[in-house]
PDB file of C-alpha atoms in Angstrom:
ATOM      1  CA  MET Z   1       0.372  -0.293   0.194  1.00 88.00           C
ATOM      2  CA  GLU Z   2       0.653   3.164  -1.154  1.00 94.00           C
ATOM      3  CA  LEU Z   3       0.974   5.290   1.970  1.00 97.00           C
ATOM      4  CA  LEU Z   4       3.035   8.686   0.810  1.00 98.00           C
ATOM      5  CA  LYS Z   5       2.429   9.903  -2.923  1.00 98.00           C
ATOM      6  CA  VAL Z   6       4.404  12.599  -4.478  1.00 98.00           C
ATOM      7  CA  GLN Z   7       3.226  13.567  -7.587  1.00 97.00           C
ATOM      8  CA  ASP Z   8       4.405  17.296  -9.807  1.00 97.00           C
ATOM      9  CA  LEU Z   9       7.012  18.268  -7.404  1.00 97.00           C
ATOM     10  CA  HIS Z  10       7.763  21.801  -7.832  1.00 97.00           C
ATOM     11  CA  VAL Z  11       9.580  24.197  -5.453  1.00 97.00           C
ATOM     12  CA  PHE Z  12      10.927  27.957  -6.512  1.00 95.00           C
ATOM     13  CA  TYR Z  13      13.462  29.530  -4.448  1.00 93.00           C
ATOM     14  CA  ASP Z  14      12.676  33.254  -5.835  1.00 90.00           C
ATOM     15  CA  ALA Z  15      13.787  32.573  -9.518  1.00 90.00           C
ATOM     16  CA  ILE Z  16      15.679  29.319  -8.596  1.00 92.00           C
ATOM     17  CA  HIS Z  17      13.790  26.432  -9.746  1.00 95.00           C
ATOM     18  CA  ALA Z  18      15.373  23.657  -6.939  1.00 94.00           C
ATOM     19  CA  ILE Z  19      12.376  21.170  -7.264  1.00 96.00           C
ATOM     20  CA  LYS Z  20      11.322  20.694 -10.643  1.00 95.00           C
ATOM     21  CA  GLY Z  21       8.121  18.007 -11.420  1.00 95.00           C
ATOM     22  CA  VAL Z  22       9.333  15.319  -9.117  1.00 97.00           C
ATOM     23  CA  SER Z  23       7.509  11.536  -8.546  1.00 97.00           C
ATOM     24  CA  PHE Z  24       7.828   9.067  -5.679  1.00 97.00           C
ATOM     25  CA  ASN Z  25       5.893   7.101  -3.803  1.00 97.00           C
ATOM     26  CA  VAL Z  26       6.671   5.411   0.003  1.00 98.00           C
ATOM     27  CA  GLU Z  27       5.412   2.177   0.089  1.00 97.00           C
ATOM     28  CA  GLU Z  28       3.683   1.811   4.179  1.00 97.00           C
ATOM     29  CA  GLY Z  29       6.555  -0.327   5.943  1.00 97.00           C
ATOM     30  CA  SER Z  30       9.668   0.560   3.861  1.00 98.00           C
ATOM     31  CA  ILE Z  31      12.842   2.563   4.008  1.00 98.00           C
ATOM     32  CA  VAL Z  32      12.785   4.900   1.206  1.00 98.00           C
ATOM     33  CA  THR Z  33      16.019   6.888   0.657  1.00 97.00           C
ATOM     34  CA  LEU Z  34      16.585   9.194  -1.509  1.00 96.00           C
ATOM     35  CA  ILE Z  35      20.008   9.889  -2.641  1.00 94.00           C
ATOM     36  CA  GLY Z  36      22.032  13.261  -4.622  1.00 90.00           C
ATOM     37  CA  ALA Z  37      24.924  15.561  -3.604  1.00 86.00           C
ATOM     38  CA  ASN Z  38      24.614  18.447  -2.352  1.00 84.00           C
ATOM     39  CA  GLY Z  39      22.013  21.249  -3.672  1.00 84.00           C
ATOM     40  CA  ALA Z  40      19.961  18.491  -5.857  1.00 88.00           C
ATOM     41  CA  GLY Z  41      16.942  19.569  -3.850  1.00 92.00           C
ATOM     42  CA  LYS Z  42      16.850  16.515  -0.764  1.00 94.00           C
ATOM     43  CA  SER Z  43      15.725  18.449   2.148  1.00 94.00           C
ATOM     44  CA  SER Z  44      13.266  20.527  -0.196  1.00 96.00           C
ATOM     45  CA  ILE Z  45      11.458  17.613  -1.034  1.00 97.00           C
ATOM     46  CA  LEU Z  46      11.015  16.766   2.768  1.00 97.00           C
ATOM     47  CA  LYS Z  47      10.152  19.831   4.212  1.00 96.00           C
ATOM     48  CA  SER Z  48       7.847  20.275   1.249  1.00 97.00           C
ATOM     49  CA  ILE Z  49       5.988  16.845   2.741  1.00 97.00           C
ATOM     50  CA  SER Z  50       6.299  18.516   6.177  1.00 96.00           C
ATOM     51  CA  ASN Z  51       4.262  21.493   4.597  1.00 96.00           C
ATOM     52  CA  LEU Z  52       7.151  24.071   5.976  1.00 95.00           C
ATOM     53  CA  ILE Z  53       8.018  25.652   2.342  1.00 95.00           C
ATOM     54  CA  PRO Z  54       5.530  26.983  -0.535  1.00 94.00           C
ATOM     55  CA  VAL Z  55       5.171  24.548  -3.217  1.00 95.00           C
ATOM     56  CA  GLY Z  56       4.161  25.209  -6.993  1.00 94.00           C
ATOM     57  CA  SER Z  57       0.071  25.413  -7.752  1.00 91.00           C
ATOM     58  CA  GLU Z  58       0.439  21.808 -10.012  1.00 93.00           C
ATOM     59  CA  SER Z  59       1.904  19.830  -7.236  1.00 97.00           C
ATOM     60  CA  TYR Z  60       0.523  16.978  -5.151  1.00 97.00           C
ATOM     61  CA  ILE Z  61       1.580  15.811  -1.831  1.00 97.00           C
ATOM     62  CA  GLU Z  62      -0.746  12.546  -0.562  1.00 97.00           C
ATOM     63  CA  PHE Z  63      -0.612  10.910   2.697  1.00 97.00           C
ATOM     64  CA  ASN Z  64      -2.714   7.843   4.240  1.00 95.00           C
ATOM     65  CA  SER Z  65      -4.844   8.497   0.697  1.00 94.00           C
ATOM     66  CA  GLU Z  66      -5.471  12.057   2.067  1.00 96.00           C
ATOM     67  CA  SER Z  67      -4.278  15.188   0.599  1.00 96.00           C
ATOM     68  CA  THR Z  68      -1.495  17.174   2.576  1.00 95.00           C
ATOM     69  CA  MET Z  69      -1.923  20.858   0.484  1.00 91.00           C
ATOM     70  CA  LYS Z  70      -4.425  21.669   3.343  1.00 90.00           C
ATOM     71  CA  TYR Z  71      -2.790  20.898   6.861  1.00 94.00           C
ATOM     72  CA  LYS Z  72      -0.399  23.088   8.621  1.00 93.00           C
ATOM     73  CA  ALA Z  73       3.111  21.815   9.778  1.00 92.00           C
ATOM     74  CA  HIS Z  74       1.638  20.887  13.161  1.00 90.00           C
ATOM     75  CA  ASP Z  75      -1.451  19.035  12.025  1.00 93.00           C
ATOM     76  CA  LEU Z  76       0.284  16.872  10.116  1.00 95.00           C
ATOM     77  CA  VAL Z  77       2.355  16.026  13.091  1.00 92.00           C
ATOM     78  CA  LYS Z  78      -1.726  14.867  14.383  1.00 91.00           C
ATOM     79  CA  LYS Z  79      -1.958  13.361  11.439  1.00 94.00           C
ATOM     80  CA  GLY Z  80       1.703  10.691  11.875  1.00 94.00           C
ATOM     81  CA  ILE Z  81       3.958  13.148   9.837  1.00 96.00           C
ATOM     82  CA  SER Z  82       7.221  13.315  12.105  1.00 95.00           C
ATOM     83  CA  HIS Z  83      10.501  14.907  10.741  1.00 94.00           C
ATOM     84  CA  VAL Z  84      13.262  15.157  12.200  1.00 93.00           C
ATOM     85  CA  PRO Z  85      15.818  18.142  10.317  1.00 88.00           C
ATOM     86  CA  GLU Z  86      19.100  18.751   9.168  1.00 84.00           C
ATOM     87  CA  GLY Z  87      21.079  20.203  12.139  1.00 76.00           C
ATOM     88  CA  ARG Z  88      18.850  18.257  14.573  1.00 74.00           C
ATOM     89  CA  ARG Z  89      17.063  21.243  16.206  1.00 85.00           C
ATOM     90  CA  VAL Z  90      17.082  20.318  19.382  1.00 92.00           C
ATOM     91  CA  PHE Z  91      15.545  22.909  22.193  1.00 92.00           C
ATOM     92  CA  PRO Z  92      19.695  23.686  23.697  1.00 94.00           C
ATOM     93  CA  ASP Z  93      17.720  24.901  26.951  1.00 94.00           C
ATOM     94  CA  LEU Z  94      15.529  21.940  27.884  1.00 96.00           C
ATOM     95  CA  THR Z  95      16.599  18.899  29.079  1.00 97.00           C
ATOM     96  CA  VAL Z  96      16.633  15.925  27.452  1.00 97.00           C
ATOM     97  CA  ARG Z  97      13.398  14.637  28.753  1.00 96.00           C
ATOM     98  CA  ASP Z  98      11.663  17.886  28.278  1.00 95.00           C
ATOM     99  CA  ASN Z  99      12.654  17.431  24.835  1.00 94.00           C
ATOM    100  CA  LEU Z 100      11.413  14.050  24.569  1.00 95.00           C
ATOM    101  CA  ILE Z 101       8.031  15.437  26.288  1.00 92.00           C
ATOM    102  CA  MET Z 102       7.847  18.238  23.534  1.00 90.00           C
ATOM    103  CA  GLY Z 103       7.339  15.525  20.683  1.00 88.00           C
ATOM    104  CA  ALA Z 104       4.693  14.084  22.464  1.00 87.00           C
ATOM    105  CA  TYR Z 105       2.884  16.971  22.734  1.00 75.00           C
ATOM    106  CA  VAL Z 106      -0.463  15.136  20.839  1.00 69.00           C
ATOM    107  CA  VAL Z 107      -0.248  12.762  23.480  1.00 69.00           C
ATOM    108  CA  LYS Z 108      -2.873  13.784  26.587  1.00 68.00           C
ATOM    109  CA  ASP Z 109      -2.969  10.542  28.117  1.00 70.00           C
ATOM    110  CA  ARG Z 110      -0.237  10.545  31.096  1.00 71.00           C
ATOM    111  CA  LYS Z 111       0.249   6.723  31.939  1.00 77.00           C
ATOM    112  CA  ARG Z 112       0.787   6.480  27.764  1.00 82.00           C
ATOM    113  CA  LEU Z 113       3.583   9.273  28.141  1.00 87.00           C
ATOM    114  CA  LYS Z 114       5.188   7.589  30.101  1.00 89.00           C
ATOM    115  CA  GLU Z 115       5.177   4.241  28.517  1.00 92.00           C
ATOM    116  CA  ASP Z 116       6.646   5.832  25.852  1.00 92.00           C
ATOM    117  CA  LEU Z 117       9.674   7.948  27.847  1.00 94.00           C
ATOM    118  CA  LYS Z 118      10.364   4.410  28.302  1.00 94.00           C
ATOM    119  CA  MET Z 119      10.257   2.653  24.784  1.00 93.00           C
ATOM    120  CA  VAL Z 120      12.506   5.636  23.833  1.00 94.00           C
ATOM    121  CA  TYR Z 121      15.527   4.977  26.302  1.00 95.00           C
ATOM    122  CA  GLU Z 122      14.867   1.263  24.960  1.00 93.00           C
ATOM    123  CA  TYR Z 123      15.977   2.106  21.698  1.00 94.00           C
ATOM    124  CA  PHE Z 124      18.724   4.612  23.002  1.00 93.00           C
ATOM    125  CA  PRO Z 125      20.094   3.775  26.341  1.00 93.00           C
ATOM    126  CA  ARG Z 126      22.514   7.387  26.275  1.00 93.00           C
ATOM    127  CA  LEU Z 127      19.335   9.330  26.486  1.00 95.00           C
ATOM    128  CA  GLU Z 128      18.038   7.922  30.266  1.00 96.00           C
ATOM    129  CA  GLU Z 129      21.369   8.396  30.852  1.00 95.00           C
ATOM    130  CA  ARG Z 130      21.306  12.209  30.189  1.00 95.00           C
ATOM    131  CA  LYS Z 131      17.556  12.920  30.919  1.00 96.00           C
ATOM    132  CA  HIS Z 132      18.356  15.940  33.345  1.00 96.00           C
ATOM    133  CA  GLN Z 133      20.787  17.646  30.809  1.00 96.00           C
ATOM    134  CA  THR Z 134      20.144  20.250  28.720  1.00 96.00           C
ATOM    135  CA  ALA Z 135      20.606  19.553  25.154  1.00 94.00           C
ATOM    136  CA  GLY Z 136      22.869  22.130  23.916  1.00 93.00           C
ATOM    137  CA  THR Z 137      25.691  20.306  25.852  1.00 95.00           C
ATOM    138  CA  LEU Z 138      25.180  16.975  24.472  1.00 94.00           C
ATOM    139  CA  SER Z 139      27.266  15.570  21.770  1.00 90.00           C
ATOM    140  CA  GLY Z 140      26.558  15.761  17.980  1.00 88.00           C
ATOM    141  CA  GLY Z 141      25.433  11.633  18.636  1.00 88.00           C
ATOM    142  CA  GLU Z 142      23.459  12.677  21.225  1.00 91.00           C
ATOM    143  CA  GLN Z 143      21.790  15.284  19.963  1.00 92.00           C
ATOM    144  CA  GLN Z 144      20.644  13.183  16.702  1.00 90.00           C
ATOM    145  CA  MET Z 145      19.619  10.395  18.715  1.00 91.00           C
ATOM    146  CA  LEU Z 146      17.780  12.820  20.894  1.00 94.00           C
ATOM    147  CA  ALA Z 147      16.059  14.721  17.598  1.00 94.00           C
ATOM    148  CA  MET Z 148      14.958  10.731  16.759  1.00 93.00           C
ATOM    149  CA  GLY Z 149      13.891   9.650  20.079  1.00 94.00           C
ATOM    150  CA  ARG Z 150      11.710  12.902  20.071  1.00 94.00           C
ATOM    151  CA  ALA Z 151       9.897  12.452  16.531  1.00 94.00           C
ATOM    152  CA  LEU Z 152       9.158   9.183  17.891  1.00 94.00           C
ATOM    153  CA  MET Z 153       6.893  10.454  20.620  1.00 93.00           C
ATOM    154  CA  SER Z 154       4.161  11.162  18.395  1.00 89.00           C
ATOM    155  CA  HIS Z 155       4.217   6.964  17.357  1.00 90.00           C
ATOM    156  CA  PRO Z 156       4.368   8.711  13.144  1.00 94.00           C
ATOM    157  CA  LYS Z 157       3.572   6.588  10.622  1.00 97.00           C
ATOM    158  CA  ILE Z 158       6.204   7.795   8.825  1.00 98.00           C
ATOM    159  CA  MET Z 159       9.156   9.535   9.716  1.00 97.00           C
ATOM    160  CA  LEU Z 160      11.272  11.886   7.588  1.00 97.00           C
ATOM    161  CA  LEU Z 161      15.130  12.201   8.584  1.00 96.00           C
ATOM    162  CA  ASP Z 162      16.850  14.558   7.249  1.00 94.00           C
ATOM    163  CA  GLU Z 163      21.549  13.515   7.147  1.00 91.00           C
ATOM    164  CA  PRO Z 164      21.362  11.518  10.088  1.00 90.00           C
ATOM    165  CA  SER Z 165      24.405  10.561   9.595  1.00 88.00           C
ATOM    166  CA  MET Z 166      26.037  14.454   9.371  1.00 85.00           C
ATOM    167  CA  GLY Z 167      29.041  15.352  11.215  1.00 81.00           C
ATOM    168  CA  LEU Z 168      28.807  11.925  13.225  1.00 81.00           C
ATOM    169  CA  ALA Z 169      31.607   9.685  13.534  1.00 83.00           C
ATOM    170  CA  PRO Z 170      31.709   6.704  11.451  1.00 85.00           C
ATOM    171  CA  LEU Z 171      31.183   3.890  15.221  1.00 85.00           C
ATOM    172  CA  LEU Z 172      28.035   6.815  15.759  1.00 85.00           C
ATOM    173  CA  VAL Z 173      26.849   6.298  12.126  1.00 89.00           C
ATOM    174  CA  ASP Z 174      26.634   2.830  12.709  1.00 90.00           C
ATOM    175  CA  GLN Z 175      25.155   2.853  15.670  1.00 89.00           C
ATOM    176  CA  ILE Z 176      22.073   5.328  14.283  1.00 90.00           C
ATOM    177  CA  PHE Z 177      21.630   3.288  10.807  1.00 93.00           C
ATOM    178  CA  ASN Z 178      20.982   0.071  13.215  1.00 92.00           C
ATOM    179  CA  ILE Z 179      18.278   1.963  15.098  1.00 92.00           C
ATOM    180  CA  ILE Z 180      16.518   3.014  11.828  1.00 94.00           C
ATOM    181  CA  GLU Z 181      16.617  -0.219  11.354  1.00 96.00           C
ATOM    182  CA  LYS Z 182      15.122  -0.937  14.299  1.00 94.00           C
ATOM    183  CA  ILE Z 183      12.924   1.006  14.768  1.00 94.00           C
ATOM    184  CA  ASN Z 184      11.530   0.128  10.706  1.00 96.00           C
ATOM    185  CA  ARG Z 185      11.190  -3.338  11.896  1.00 95.00           C
ATOM    186  CA  GLU Z 186       9.752  -3.019  15.680  1.00 93.00           C
ATOM    187  CA  GLU Z 187       7.818   0.208  15.058  1.00 92.00           C
ATOM    188  CA  LYS Z 188       6.751  -0.573  11.791  1.00 94.00           C
ATOM    189  CA  THR Z 189       7.517   2.887  11.301  1.00 97.00           C
ATOM    190  CA  THR Z 190       7.742   3.589   7.130  1.00 98.00           C
ATOM    191  CA  ILE Z 191      11.141   6.075   7.106  1.00 98.00           C
ATOM    192  CA  LEU Z 192      12.044   8.654   4.127  1.00 98.00           C
ATOM    193  CA  LEU Z 193      15.544   9.329   4.268  1.00 97.00           C
ATOM    194  CA  VAL Z 194      17.299  11.822   2.937  1.00 95.00           C
ATOM    195  CA  GLU Z 195      21.164  10.973   3.426  1.00 90.00           C
ATOM    196  CA  GLN Z 196      24.561  12.030   1.705  1.00 85.00           C
ATOM    197  CA  ASN Z 197      26.161   8.665   2.701  1.00 89.00           C
ATOM    198  CA  ALA Z 198      24.881   7.203  -0.066  1.00 91.00           C
ATOM    199  CA  LYS Z 199      26.116   3.847   0.570  1.00 92.00           C
ATOM    200  CA  ARG Z 200      25.021   3.314   3.891  1.00 92.00           C
ATOM    201  CA  ALA Z 201      21.395   4.584   2.844  1.00 94.00           C
ATOM    202  CA  LEU Z 202      20.800   2.423   0.434  1.00 96.00           C
ATOM    203  CA  GLU Z 203      22.212  -0.711   2.846  1.00 95.00           C
ATOM    204  CA  VAL Z 204      19.863  -0.212   5.049  1.00 96.00           C
ATOM    205  CA  SER Z 205      16.939   1.209   2.660  1.00 97.00           C
ATOM    206  CA  HIS Z 206      14.130  -0.934   0.455  1.00 98.00           C
ATOM    207  CA  TYR Z 207      14.330   1.191  -2.187  1.00 98.00           C
ATOM    208  CA  GLY Z 208      15.867   4.352  -3.189  1.00 97.00           C
ATOM    209  CA  TYR Z 209      15.655   7.439  -5.883  1.00 96.00           C
ATOM    210  CA  VAL Z 210      18.911   9.793  -7.375  1.00 95.00           C
ATOM    211  CA  LEU Z 211      18.388  13.036  -7.414  1.00 94.00           C
ATOM    212  CA  GLU Z 212      20.372  15.361  -9.190  1.00 93.00           C
ATOM    213  CA  THR Z 213      19.470  19.585  -9.658  1.00 91.00           C
ATOM    214  CA  GLY Z 214      16.133  18.978  -9.475  1.00 94.00           C
ATOM    215  CA  ASN Z 215      15.342  15.878 -11.036  1.00 94.00           C
ATOM    216  CA  ILE Z 216      15.301  12.255  -9.785  1.00 96.00           C
ATOM    217  CA  VAL Z 217      17.328  10.597 -12.540  1.00 94.00           C
ATOM    218  CA  THR Z 218      17.228   6.819 -11.549  1.00 94.00           C
ATOM    219  CA  GLU Z 219      15.198   4.992  -9.158  1.00 96.00           C
ATOM    220  CA  GLY Z 220      15.452   0.811  -8.308  1.00 96.00           C
ATOM    221  CA  LYS Z 221      15.352  -1.540  -5.509  1.00 97.00           C
ATOM    222  CA  SER Z 222      18.357  -0.002  -3.237  1.00 96.00           C
ATOM    223  CA  GLU Z 223      20.082  -3.932  -3.790  1.00 95.00           C
ATOM    224  CA  ASP Z 224      20.024  -3.407  -7.588  1.00 95.00           C
ATOM    225  CA  LEU Z 225      21.441   0.192  -6.949  1.00 95.00           C
ATOM    226  CA  LEU Z 226      23.880  -0.691  -4.923  1.00 93.00           C
ATOM    227  CA  ASN Z 227      25.363  -2.707  -7.889  1.00 91.00           C
ATOM    228  CA  ASP Z 228      24.859  -0.120 -10.851  1.00 90.00           C
ATOM    229  CA  PRO Z 229      28.216   0.619 -12.053  1.00 86.00           C
ATOM    230  CA  LYS Z 230      27.397   4.369 -13.237  1.00 84.00           C
ATOM    231  CA  LEU Z 231      26.246   4.880  -9.372  1.00 83.00           C
ATOM    232  CA  ILE Z 232      29.342   3.345  -7.781  1.00 80.00           C
ATOM    233  CA  GLU Z 233      31.292   5.557  -9.801  1.00 80.00           C
ATOM    234  CA  ALA Z 234      29.475   9.124  -8.798  1.00 78.00           C
ATOM    235  CA  TYR Z 235      28.125   8.208  -5.558  1.00 75.00           C
ATOM    236  CA  LEU Z 236      29.536   5.314  -4.505  1.00 71.00           C
ATOM    237  CA  SER Z 237      33.002   4.918  -4.744  1.00 58.00           C
ATOM    238  CA  THR Z 238      35.382   5.696  -1.101  1.00 51.00           C
TER     239      THR Z 238
END
Protein backbone atom coordinates (compact mmCIF):
# COMPACT_ATOMS: atom_id res chain seq x y z
CA MET A 1 0.00 0.00 0.00
CA GLU A 2 1.26 3.49 -0.87
CA LEU A 3 1.46 5.52 2.33
CA LEU A 4 2.96 8.64 0.73
CA LYS A 5 2.48 9.84 -2.82
CA VAL A 6 4.28 12.88 -4.25
CA GLN A 7 3.25 14.04 -7.72
CA ASP A 8 4.68 16.76 -9.95
CA LEU A 9 6.38 18.54 -7.05
CA HIS A 10 7.79 21.98 -7.86
CA VAL A 11 9.65 24.24 -5.44
CA PHE A 12 10.97 27.74 -6.18
CA TYR A 13 13.35 29.90 -4.17
CA ASP A 14 12.78 33.29 -5.78
CA ALA A 15 13.96 32.77 -9.38
CA ILE A 16 15.63 29.41 -8.65
CA HIS A 17 13.60 26.36 -9.71
CA ALA A 18 14.89 23.96 -7.05
CA ILE A 19 12.51 20.98 -7.53
CA LYS A 20 11.35 20.35 -11.09
CA GLY A 21 8.30 18.12 -11.22
CA VAL A 22 9.46 15.31 -8.95
CA SER A 23 7.12 12.33 -8.46
CA PHE A 24 7.63 9.29 -6.23
CA ASN A 25 5.85 6.92 -3.83
CA VAL A 26 6.68 5.45 -0.44
CA GLU A 27 5.21 2.06 0.40
CA GLU A 28 3.87 1.51 3.90
CA GLY A 29 6.37 -0.28 6.14
CA SER A 30 9.36 0.44 3.89
CA ILE A 31 12.55 2.45 4.17
CA VAL A 32 12.94 4.65 1.10
CA THR A 33 16.00 6.82 0.54
CA LEU A 34 16.64 9.94 -1.52
CA ILE A 35 20.30 10.29 -2.43
CA GLY A 36 22.21 12.88 -4.40
CA ALA A 37 24.85 15.58 -4.17
CA ASN A 38 24.57 18.74 -2.08
CA GLY A 39 22.05 21.08 -3.65
CA ALA A 40 20.16 18.32 -5.45
CA GLY A 41 16.95 19.22 -3.60
CA LYS A 42 16.68 16.39 -1.08
CA SER A 43 15.96 18.53 1.98
CA SER A 44 13.52 20.70 0.03
CA ILE A 45 11.45 17.62 -0.76
CA LEU A 46 11.17 16.71 2.94
CA LYS A 47 10.23 20.28 3.84
CA SER A 48 7.58 20.22 1.12
CA ILE A 49 6.05 17.03 2.53
CA SER A 50 5.91 18.64 5.98
CA ASN A 51 4.42 21.86 4.52
CA LEU A 52 7.35 23.90 5.84
CA ILE A 53 7.88 25.61 2.48
CA PRO A 54 5.43 26.58 -0.29
CA VAL A 55 5.15 24.42 -3.39
CA GLY A 56 4.00 25.08 -6.95
CA SER A 57 0.27 25.09 -7.68
CA GLU A 58 0.54 21.95 -9.80
CA SER A 59 2.15 19.98 -6.96
CA TYR A 60 0.20 17.29 -5.13
CA ILE A 61 1.14 15.37 -1.98
CA GLU A 62 -1.02 12.63 -0.53
CA PHE A 63 -0.47 10.86 2.79
CA ASN A 64 -2.52 7.89 3.96
CA SER A 65 -4.94 8.44 1.06
CA GLU A 66 -5.56 12.09 1.98
CA SER A 67 -4.19 15.31 0.50
CA THR A 68 -1.79 17.09 2.85
CA MET A 69 -1.98 20.41 1.03
CA LYS A 70 -4.58 22.02 3.32
CA TYR A 71 -2.82 21.20 6.58
CA LYS A 72 -0.21 23.14 8.52
CA ALA A 73 2.99 21.45 9.66
CA HIS A 74 1.79 20.84 13.24
CA ASP A 75 -1.44 19.31 11.95
CA LEU A 76 0.57 16.82 9.88
CA VAL A 77 2.28 15.60 13.07
CA LYS A 78 -1.18 14.69 14.37
CA LYS A 79 -1.82 12.89 11.07
CA GLY A 80 1.30 10.76 11.57
CA ILE A 81 4.20 12.61 9.87
CA SER A 82 7.28 13.32 12.01
CA HIS A 83 10.20 15.29 10.58
CA VAL A 84 13.73 15.03 11.97
CA PRO A 85 15.39 18.04 10.33
CA GLU A 86 18.96 18.48 9.22
CA GLY A 87 20.99 19.85 12.11
CA ARG A 88 18.83 18.13 14.78
CA ARG A 89 17.12 21.34 15.98
CA VAL A 90 16.77 20.27 19.61
CA PHE A 91 15.70 22.79 22.25
CA PRO A 92 19.13 23.53 23.76
CA ASP A 93 17.96 25.02 27.06
CA LEU A 94 15.50 22.22 27.86
CA THR A 95 16.49 18.91 29.41
CA VAL A 96 16.58 15.73 27.37
CA ARG A 97 13.38 14.55 29.05
CA ASP A 98 11.59 17.84 28.36
CA ASN A 99 12.68 17.72 24.71
CA LEU A 100 11.15 14.27 24.42
CA ILE A 101 7.93 15.42 26.08
CA MET A 102 7.74 18.28 23.55
CA GLY A 103 7.60 15.60 20.86
CA ALA A 104 4.54 14.10 22.55
CA TYR A 105 2.40 17.24 22.58
CA VAL A 106 -0.26 15.31 20.66
CA VAL A 107 -0.41 12.69 23.46
CA LYS A 108 -2.85 13.49 26.30
CA ASP A 109 -2.67 10.20 28.21
CA ARG A 110 -0.06 10.52 30.99
CA LYS A 111 0.26 6.74 31.34
CA ARG A 112 1.00 6.44 27.64
CA LEU A 113 3.52 9.27 27.96
CA LYS A 114 5.48 7.28 30.55
CA GLU A 115 5.35 4.20 28.32
CA ASP A 116 6.57 6.21 25.35
CA LEU A 117 9.50 7.62 27.32
CA LYS A 118 10.41 4.07 28.33
CA MET A 119 10.21 2.99 24.68
CA VAL A 120 12.54 5.80 23.55
CA TYR A 121 15.01 5.06 26.34
CA GLU A 122 15.12 1.42 25.23
CA TYR A 123 16.15 2.52 21.73
CA PHE A 124 18.51 5.19 23.06
CA PRO A 125 19.86 4.20 26.51
CA ARG A 126 22.23 7.18 26.41
CA LEU A 127 19.23 9.51 26.55
CA GLU A 128 18.04 7.97 29.79
CA GLU A 129 21.50 8.47 31.25
CA ARG A 130 21.34 12.14 30.17
CA LYS A 131 17.62 12.77 30.80
CA HIS A 132 18.21 15.62 33.28
CA GLN A 133 20.98 17.19 31.19
CA THR A 134 20.24 20.20 28.98
CA ALA A 135 20.17 19.26 25.30
CA GLY A 136 22.63 21.97 24.30
CA THR A 137 25.39 20.24 26.27
CA LEU A 138 24.99 16.91 24.44
CA SER A 139 27.40 15.68 21.77
CA GLY A 140 26.34 15.73 18.12
CA GLY A 141 25.53 12.02 18.19
CA GLU A 142 23.48 12.36 21.36
CA GLN A 143 21.55 15.28 19.86
CA GLN A 144 20.77 13.17 16.79
CA MET A 145 19.47 10.41 19.08
CA LEU A 146 17.37 13.01 20.90
CA ALA A 147 15.91 14.40 17.68
CA MET A 148 14.93 10.90 16.54
CA GLY A 149 13.58 10.01 19.97
CA ARG A 150 11.51 13.18 20.05
CA ALA A 151 10.00 12.27 16.67
CA LEU A 152 9.16 8.78 17.92
CA MET A 153 7.19 10.19 20.84
CA SER A 154 4.29 11.10 18.53
CA HIS A 155 4.01 7.50 17.22
CA PRO A 156 4.45 8.53 13.59
CA LYS A 157 3.28 6.46 10.67
CA ILE A 158 6.24 7.90 8.74
CA MET A 159 9.50 9.52 9.86
CA LEU A 160 11.26 11.96 7.55
CA LEU A 161 14.97 11.78 8.39
CA ASP A 162 17.19 14.53 6.98
CA GLU A 163 20.92 13.68 7.00
CA PRO A 164 20.97 11.71 10.29
CA SER A 165 24.66 10.82 9.91
CA MET A 166 25.91 14.35 9.22
CA GLY A 167 28.97 15.24 11.29
CA LEU A 168 29.05 11.96 13.22
CA ALA A 169 32.00 9.64 13.82
CA PRO A 170 31.87 6.33 11.87
CA LEU A 171 31.01 4.30 14.98
CA LEU A 172 28.04 6.55 15.73
CA VAL A 173 26.93 6.47 12.09
CA ASP A 174 26.67 2.67 12.29
CA GLN A 175 24.75 2.96 15.54
CA ILE A 176 22.25 5.47 14.11
CA PHE A 177 21.60 3.37 11.00
CA ASN A 178 21.16 0.23 13.08
CA ILE A 179 18.53 2.05 15.14
CA ILE A 180 16.78 3.26 11.98
CA GLU A 181 16.45 -0.34 10.82
CA LYS A 182 15.28 -1.42 14.27
CA ILE A 183 12.59 1.28 14.45
CA ASN A 184 11.34 0.30 11.01
CA ARG A 185 11.26 -3.37 11.94
CA GLU A 186 9.91 -3.21 15.50
CA GLU A 187 7.63 -0.15 15.39
CA LYS A 188 6.51 -0.78 11.79
CA THR A 189 7.37 2.87 11.12
CA THR A 190 7.78 3.83 7.47
CA ILE A 191 10.92 5.90 6.89
CA LEU A 192 11.83 8.39 4.16
CA LEU A 193 15.56 8.93 4.49
CA VAL A 194 17.58 11.78 2.98
CA GLU A 195 21.26 10.99 3.27
CA GLN A 196 24.53 12.02 1.67
CA ASN A 197 26.19 8.78 2.77
CA ALA A 198 24.64 7.06 -0.24
CA LYS A 199 26.20 3.65 0.33
CA ARG A 200 25.00 3.37 3.93
CA ALA A 201 21.55 4.70 3.01
CA LEU A 202 21.12 2.11 0.27
CA GLU A 203 22.33 -0.67 2.59
CA VAL A 204 19.49 -0.03 5.07
CA SER A 205 16.72 0.96 2.64
CA HIS A 206 14.42 -1.07 0.41
CA TYR A 207 14.06 1.39 -2.46
CA GLY A 208 16.00 4.44 -3.61
CA TYR A 209 15.66 7.54 -5.75
CA VAL A 210 18.65 9.47 -7.09
CA LEU A 211 18.29 13.22 -7.44
CA GLU A 212 20.31 15.60 -9.59
CA THR A 213 19.56 19.34 -9.65
CA GLY A 214 15.91 18.94 -8.71
CA ASN A 215 15.12 15.92 -10.88
CA ILE A 216 14.89 12.18 -10.21
CA VAL A 217 17.32 10.62 -12.65
CA THR A 218 17.36 7.00 -11.43
CA GLU A 219 15.26 4.82 -9.16
CA GLY A 220 15.13 1.18 -8.18
CA LYS A 221 15.49 -1.42 -5.48
CA SER A 222 18.32 -0.42 -3.18
CA GLU A 223 20.23 -3.65 -3.76
CA ASP A 224 20.16 -2.99 -7.51
CA LEU A 225 21.30 0.61 -7.11
CA LEU A 226 24.19 -0.55 -4.93
CA ASN A 227 25.44 -2.61 -7.89
CA ASP A 228 24.83 0.01 -10.60
CA PRO A 229 28.24 0.87 -12.15
CA LYS A 230 27.27 4.48 -12.86
CA LEU A 231 26.09 5.01 -9.30
CA ILE A 232 29.17 3.34 -7.90
CA GLU A 233 31.35 5.75 -9.82
CA ALA A 234 29.25 8.84 -8.99
CA TYR A 235 28.21 8.26 -5.39
CA LEU A 236 29.42 5.00 -3.89
CA SER A 237 33.14 4.84 -4.58
CA THR A 238 35.36 5.37 -1.55
